[in-house]
PDB file of C-alpha atoms in Angstrom:
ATOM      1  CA  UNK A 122       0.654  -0.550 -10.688  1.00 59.00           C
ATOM      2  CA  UNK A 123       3.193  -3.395 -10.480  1.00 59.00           C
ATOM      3  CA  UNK A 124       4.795  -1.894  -6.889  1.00 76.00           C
ATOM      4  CA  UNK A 125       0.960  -1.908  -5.661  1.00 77.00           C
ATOM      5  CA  UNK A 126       0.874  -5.789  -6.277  1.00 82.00           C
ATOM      6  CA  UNK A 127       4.119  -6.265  -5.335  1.00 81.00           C
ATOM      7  CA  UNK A 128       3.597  -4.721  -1.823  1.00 79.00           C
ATOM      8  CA  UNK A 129       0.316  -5.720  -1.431  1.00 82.00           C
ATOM      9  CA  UNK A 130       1.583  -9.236  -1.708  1.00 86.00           C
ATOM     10  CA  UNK A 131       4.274  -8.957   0.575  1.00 87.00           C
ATOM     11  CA  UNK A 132       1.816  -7.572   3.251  1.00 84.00           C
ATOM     12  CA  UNK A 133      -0.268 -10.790   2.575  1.00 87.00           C
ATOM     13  CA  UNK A 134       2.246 -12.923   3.222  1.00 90.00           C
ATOM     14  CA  UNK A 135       3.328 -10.781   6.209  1.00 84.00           C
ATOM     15  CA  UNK A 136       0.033 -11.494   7.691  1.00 85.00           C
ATOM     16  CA  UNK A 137       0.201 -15.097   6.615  1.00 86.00           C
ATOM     17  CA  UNK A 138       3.418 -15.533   8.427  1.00 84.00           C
ATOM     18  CA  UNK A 139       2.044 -13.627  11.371  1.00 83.00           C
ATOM     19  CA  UNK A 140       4.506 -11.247  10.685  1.00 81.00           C
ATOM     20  CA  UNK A 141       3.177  -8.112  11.895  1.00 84.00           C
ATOM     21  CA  UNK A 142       5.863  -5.819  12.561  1.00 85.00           C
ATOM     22  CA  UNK A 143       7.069  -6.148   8.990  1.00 85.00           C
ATOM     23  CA  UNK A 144       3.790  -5.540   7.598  1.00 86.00           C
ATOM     24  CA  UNK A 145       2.838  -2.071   9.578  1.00 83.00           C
ATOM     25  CA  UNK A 146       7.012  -1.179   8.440  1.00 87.00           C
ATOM     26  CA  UNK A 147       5.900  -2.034   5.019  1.00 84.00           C
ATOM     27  CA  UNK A 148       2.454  -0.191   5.362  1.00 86.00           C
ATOM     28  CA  UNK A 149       4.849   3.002   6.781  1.00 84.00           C
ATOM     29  CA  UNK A 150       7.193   2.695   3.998  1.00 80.00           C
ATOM     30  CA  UNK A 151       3.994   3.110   1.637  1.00 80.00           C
ATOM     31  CA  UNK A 152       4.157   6.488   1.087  1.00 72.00           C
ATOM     32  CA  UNK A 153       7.979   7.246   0.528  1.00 68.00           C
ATOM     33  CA  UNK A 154       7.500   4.846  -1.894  1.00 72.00           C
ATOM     34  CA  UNK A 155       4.791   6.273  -3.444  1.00 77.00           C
ATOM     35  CA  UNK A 156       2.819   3.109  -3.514  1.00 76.00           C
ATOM     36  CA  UNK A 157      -1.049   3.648  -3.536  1.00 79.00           C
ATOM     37  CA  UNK A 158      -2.366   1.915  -0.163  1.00 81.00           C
ATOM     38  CA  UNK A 159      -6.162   0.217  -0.656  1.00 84.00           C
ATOM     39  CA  UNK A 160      -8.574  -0.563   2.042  1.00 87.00           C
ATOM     40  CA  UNK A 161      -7.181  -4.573   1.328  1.00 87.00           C
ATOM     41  CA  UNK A 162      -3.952  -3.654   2.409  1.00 86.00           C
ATOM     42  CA  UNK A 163      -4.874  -1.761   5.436  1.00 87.00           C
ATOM     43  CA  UNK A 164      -7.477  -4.508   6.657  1.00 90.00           C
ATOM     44  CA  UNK A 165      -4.636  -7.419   5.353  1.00 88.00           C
ATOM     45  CA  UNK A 166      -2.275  -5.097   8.259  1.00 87.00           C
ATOM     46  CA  UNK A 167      -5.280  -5.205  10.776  1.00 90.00           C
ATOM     47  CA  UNK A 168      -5.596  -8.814  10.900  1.00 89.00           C
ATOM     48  CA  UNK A 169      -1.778  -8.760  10.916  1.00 88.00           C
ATOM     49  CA  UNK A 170      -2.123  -7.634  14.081  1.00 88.00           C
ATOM     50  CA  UNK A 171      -4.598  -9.787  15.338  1.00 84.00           C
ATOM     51  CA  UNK A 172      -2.254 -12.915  15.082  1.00 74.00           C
ATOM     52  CA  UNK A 173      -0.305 -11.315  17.743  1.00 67.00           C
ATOM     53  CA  UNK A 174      -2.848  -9.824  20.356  1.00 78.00           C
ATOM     54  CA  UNK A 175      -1.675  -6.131  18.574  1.00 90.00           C
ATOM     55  CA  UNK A 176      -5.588  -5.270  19.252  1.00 93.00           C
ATOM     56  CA  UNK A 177      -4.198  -1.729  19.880  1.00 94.00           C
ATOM     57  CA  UNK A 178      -2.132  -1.156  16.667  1.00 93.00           C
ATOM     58  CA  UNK A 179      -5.276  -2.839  14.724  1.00 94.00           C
ATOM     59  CA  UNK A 180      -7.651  -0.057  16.004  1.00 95.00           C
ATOM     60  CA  UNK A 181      -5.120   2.661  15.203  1.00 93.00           C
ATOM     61  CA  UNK A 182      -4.612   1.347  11.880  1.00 92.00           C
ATOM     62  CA  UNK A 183      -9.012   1.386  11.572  1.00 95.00           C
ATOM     63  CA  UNK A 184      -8.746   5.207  12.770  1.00 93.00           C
ATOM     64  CA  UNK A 185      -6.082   5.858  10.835  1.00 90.00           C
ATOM     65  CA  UNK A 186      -7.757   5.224   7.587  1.00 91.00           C
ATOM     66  CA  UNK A 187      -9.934   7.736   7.856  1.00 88.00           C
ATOM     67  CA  UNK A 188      -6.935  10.243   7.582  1.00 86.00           C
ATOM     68  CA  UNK A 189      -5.979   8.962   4.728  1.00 86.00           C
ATOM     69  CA  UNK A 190      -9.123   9.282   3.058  1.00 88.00           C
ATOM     70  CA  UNK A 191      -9.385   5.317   2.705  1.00 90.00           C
ATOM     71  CA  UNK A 192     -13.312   3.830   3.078  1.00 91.00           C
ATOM     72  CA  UNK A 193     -13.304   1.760   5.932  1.00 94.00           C
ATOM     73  CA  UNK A 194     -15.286  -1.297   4.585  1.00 94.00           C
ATOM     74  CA  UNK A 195     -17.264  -4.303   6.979  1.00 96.00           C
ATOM     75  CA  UNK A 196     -13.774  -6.127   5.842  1.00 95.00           C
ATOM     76  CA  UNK A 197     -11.219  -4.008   8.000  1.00 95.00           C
ATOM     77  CA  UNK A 198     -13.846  -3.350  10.690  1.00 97.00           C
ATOM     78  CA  UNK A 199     -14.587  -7.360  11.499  1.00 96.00           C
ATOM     79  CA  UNK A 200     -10.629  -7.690  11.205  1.00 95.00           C
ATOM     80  CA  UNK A 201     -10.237  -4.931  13.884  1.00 96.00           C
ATOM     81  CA  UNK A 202     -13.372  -6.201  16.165  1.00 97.00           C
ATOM     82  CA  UNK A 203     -11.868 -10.039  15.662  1.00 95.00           C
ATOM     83  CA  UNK A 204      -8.356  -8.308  16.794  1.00 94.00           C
ATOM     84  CA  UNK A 205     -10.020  -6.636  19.800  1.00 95.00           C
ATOM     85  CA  UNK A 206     -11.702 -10.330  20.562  1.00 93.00           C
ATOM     86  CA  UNK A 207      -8.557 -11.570  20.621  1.00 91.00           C
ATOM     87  CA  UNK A 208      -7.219  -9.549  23.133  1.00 92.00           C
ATOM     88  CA  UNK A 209     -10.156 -10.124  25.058  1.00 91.00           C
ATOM     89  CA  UNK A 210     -11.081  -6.515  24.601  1.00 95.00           C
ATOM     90  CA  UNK A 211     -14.972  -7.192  24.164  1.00 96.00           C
ATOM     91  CA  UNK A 212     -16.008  -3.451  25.370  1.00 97.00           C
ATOM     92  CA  UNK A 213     -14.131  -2.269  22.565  1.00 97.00           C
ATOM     93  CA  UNK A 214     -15.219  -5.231  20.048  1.00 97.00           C
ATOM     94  CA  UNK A 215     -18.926  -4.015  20.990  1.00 97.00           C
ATOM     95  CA  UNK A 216     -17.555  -0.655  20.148  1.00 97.00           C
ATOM     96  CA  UNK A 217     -16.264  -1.374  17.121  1.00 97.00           C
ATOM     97  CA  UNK A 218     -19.809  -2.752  16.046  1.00 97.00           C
ATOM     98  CA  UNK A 219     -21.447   0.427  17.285  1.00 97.00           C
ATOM     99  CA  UNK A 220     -19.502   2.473  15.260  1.00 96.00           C
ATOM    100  CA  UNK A 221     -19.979   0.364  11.955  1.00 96.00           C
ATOM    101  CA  UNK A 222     -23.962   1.020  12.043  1.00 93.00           C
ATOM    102  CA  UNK A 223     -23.112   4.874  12.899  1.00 94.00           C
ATOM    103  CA  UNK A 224     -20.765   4.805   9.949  1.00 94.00           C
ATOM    104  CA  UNK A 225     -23.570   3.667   7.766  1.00 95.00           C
ATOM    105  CA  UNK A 226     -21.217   0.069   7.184  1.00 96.00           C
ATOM    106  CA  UNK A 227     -23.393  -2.789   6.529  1.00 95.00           C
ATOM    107  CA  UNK A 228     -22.889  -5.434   9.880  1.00 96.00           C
ATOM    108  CA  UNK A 229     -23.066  -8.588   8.692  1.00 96.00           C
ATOM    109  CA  UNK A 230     -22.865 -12.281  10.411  1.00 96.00           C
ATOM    110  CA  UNK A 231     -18.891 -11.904  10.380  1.00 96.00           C
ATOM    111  CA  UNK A 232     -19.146  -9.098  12.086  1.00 97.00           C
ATOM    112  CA  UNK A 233     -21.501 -10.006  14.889  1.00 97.00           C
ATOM    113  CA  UNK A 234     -19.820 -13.356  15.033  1.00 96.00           C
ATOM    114  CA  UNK A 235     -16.787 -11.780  15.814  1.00 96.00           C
ATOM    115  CA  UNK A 236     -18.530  -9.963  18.559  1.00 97.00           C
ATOM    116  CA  UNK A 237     -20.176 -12.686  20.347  1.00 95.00           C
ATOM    117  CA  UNK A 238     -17.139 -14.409  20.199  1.00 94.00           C
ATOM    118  CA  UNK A 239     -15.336 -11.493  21.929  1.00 95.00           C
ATOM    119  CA  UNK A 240     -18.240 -11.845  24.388  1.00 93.00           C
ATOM    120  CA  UNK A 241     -17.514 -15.278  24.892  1.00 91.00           C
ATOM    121  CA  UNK A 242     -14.047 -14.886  25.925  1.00 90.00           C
ATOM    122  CA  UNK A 243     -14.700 -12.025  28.860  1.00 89.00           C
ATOM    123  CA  UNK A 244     -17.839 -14.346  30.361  1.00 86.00           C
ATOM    124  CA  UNK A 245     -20.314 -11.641  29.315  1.00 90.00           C
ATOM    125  CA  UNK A 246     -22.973 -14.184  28.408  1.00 87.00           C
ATOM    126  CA  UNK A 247     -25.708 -11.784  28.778  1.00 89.00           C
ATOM    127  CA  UNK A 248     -24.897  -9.869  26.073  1.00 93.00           C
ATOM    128  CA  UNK A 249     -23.886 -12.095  24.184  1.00 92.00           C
ATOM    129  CA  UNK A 250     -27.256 -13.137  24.470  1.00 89.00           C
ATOM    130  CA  UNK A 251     -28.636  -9.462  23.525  1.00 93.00           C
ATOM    131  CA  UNK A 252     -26.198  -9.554  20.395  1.00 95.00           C
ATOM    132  CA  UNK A 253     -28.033 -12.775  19.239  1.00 91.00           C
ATOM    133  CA  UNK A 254     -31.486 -11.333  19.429  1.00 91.00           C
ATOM    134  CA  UNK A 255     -30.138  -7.883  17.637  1.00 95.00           C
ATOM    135  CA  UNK A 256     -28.907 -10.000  14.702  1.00 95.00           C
ATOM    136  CA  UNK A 257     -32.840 -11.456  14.636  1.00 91.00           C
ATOM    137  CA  UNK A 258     -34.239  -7.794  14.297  1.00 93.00           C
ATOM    138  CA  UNK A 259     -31.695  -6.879  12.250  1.00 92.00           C
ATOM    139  CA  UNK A 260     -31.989  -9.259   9.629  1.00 93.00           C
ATOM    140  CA  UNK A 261     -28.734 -10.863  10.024  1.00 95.00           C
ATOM    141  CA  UNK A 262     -28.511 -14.176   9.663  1.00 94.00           C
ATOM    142  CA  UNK A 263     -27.191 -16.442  12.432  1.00 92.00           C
ATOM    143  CA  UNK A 264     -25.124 -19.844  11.791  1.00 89.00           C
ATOM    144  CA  UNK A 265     -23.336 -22.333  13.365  1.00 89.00           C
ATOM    145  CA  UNK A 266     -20.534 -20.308  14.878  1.00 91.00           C
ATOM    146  CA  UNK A 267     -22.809 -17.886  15.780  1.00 91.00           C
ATOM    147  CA  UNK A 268     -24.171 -20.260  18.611  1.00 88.00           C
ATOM    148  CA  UNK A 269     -21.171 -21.942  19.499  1.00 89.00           C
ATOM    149  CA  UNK A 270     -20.040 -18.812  20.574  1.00 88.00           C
ATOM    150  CA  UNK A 271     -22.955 -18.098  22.321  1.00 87.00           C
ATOM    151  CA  UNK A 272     -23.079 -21.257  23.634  1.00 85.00           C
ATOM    152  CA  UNK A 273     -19.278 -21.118  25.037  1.00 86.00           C
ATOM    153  CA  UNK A 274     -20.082 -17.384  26.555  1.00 85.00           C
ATOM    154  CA  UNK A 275     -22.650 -19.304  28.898  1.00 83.00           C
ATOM    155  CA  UNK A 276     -20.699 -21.675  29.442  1.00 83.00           C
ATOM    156  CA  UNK A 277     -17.791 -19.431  30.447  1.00 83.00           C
ATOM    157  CA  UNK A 278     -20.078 -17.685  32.856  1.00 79.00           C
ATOM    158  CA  UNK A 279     -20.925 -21.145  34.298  1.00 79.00           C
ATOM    159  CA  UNK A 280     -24.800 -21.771  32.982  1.00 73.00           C
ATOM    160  CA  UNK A 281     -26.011 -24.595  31.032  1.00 66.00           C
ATOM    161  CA  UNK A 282     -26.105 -23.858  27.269  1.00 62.00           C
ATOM    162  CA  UNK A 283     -29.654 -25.200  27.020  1.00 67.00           C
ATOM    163  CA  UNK A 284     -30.082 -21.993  29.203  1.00 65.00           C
ATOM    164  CA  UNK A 285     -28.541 -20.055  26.670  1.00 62.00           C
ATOM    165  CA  UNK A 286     -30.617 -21.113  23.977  1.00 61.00           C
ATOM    166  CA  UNK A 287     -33.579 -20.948  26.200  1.00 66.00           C
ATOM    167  CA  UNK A 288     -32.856 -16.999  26.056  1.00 54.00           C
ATOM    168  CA  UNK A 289     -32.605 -16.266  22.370  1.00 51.00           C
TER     169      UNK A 289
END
């Protein structure tokens, strides 16, 4: 139990220290080591990779969990759809999401946030616009980031944001 916290808080402040290569060597040395990996320590190592525009290794890591017979929670999938945001990767980040609600993994503002904001940074205003209204039928509940990403999405793709809002 004491290598488990002692590894899982040296991933932590791997991701901290945007660090990512020596997180996914620690999260490969798991094993050998006989340390028990959690679904914290494999979303901590997805938003490891985020810090560095890794959006490749983060989606691995998602897929990779299934192998291992670790739950992927809302937690490691908004880590991997931020990741995929920040390599302006929104097809994927839109993905991602899709795959959460066919997974039967609860999509929460985080996670749509997270989308839209992936939206935002590939001009895709439209749907951006469309991920808004889904989080209305859904039940999810919007907040300030929410529309400032919406917001900067329109903007992106050159329209007004009053013309944004005008859409929701």
């Amino acid at each position: 139990h004491k290598n488990e916290i002692t590894f899982g808080t040296c991933i932590v402040a791997c991701e901290k220290g945007k660090q990512w290569r020596v997180a996914l060597a620690l999260l490969g040395e798991s094993a050998p080591c006989r340390v028990h990996v959690d679904e914290t320590i494999y979303s901590t190592c997805i938003g490891a990779c985020d810090h560095k525009n890794r959006w490749q290794l983060a989606v691995i890591i998602l897929h990779e969990m299934v192998g291992s017979g670790i739950e992927r929670s809302a937690i490691c999938y908004n880590a991997c759809i931020s990741a995929c945001g920040t390599g302006k990767q929104w097809q994927l980040a839109v993905g991602i999401l899709r795959e959460m609600a066919g997974q039967r993994v609860h999509q929460d503002t985080t996670s749509y946030n997270a989308v839209i904001t992936a939206c935002a940074k590939g001009a895709q205003w439209e749907l951006a616009v469309s991920l808004l209204d889904e989080m209305a039928q859904c039940k999810v509940r919007k907040g300030s980031m929410t529309y400032k990403s919406c917001i900067s999405a329109c903007e992106r793709a050159g329209l007004q944001w009053q013309e944004c809002l005008a859409l929701s």
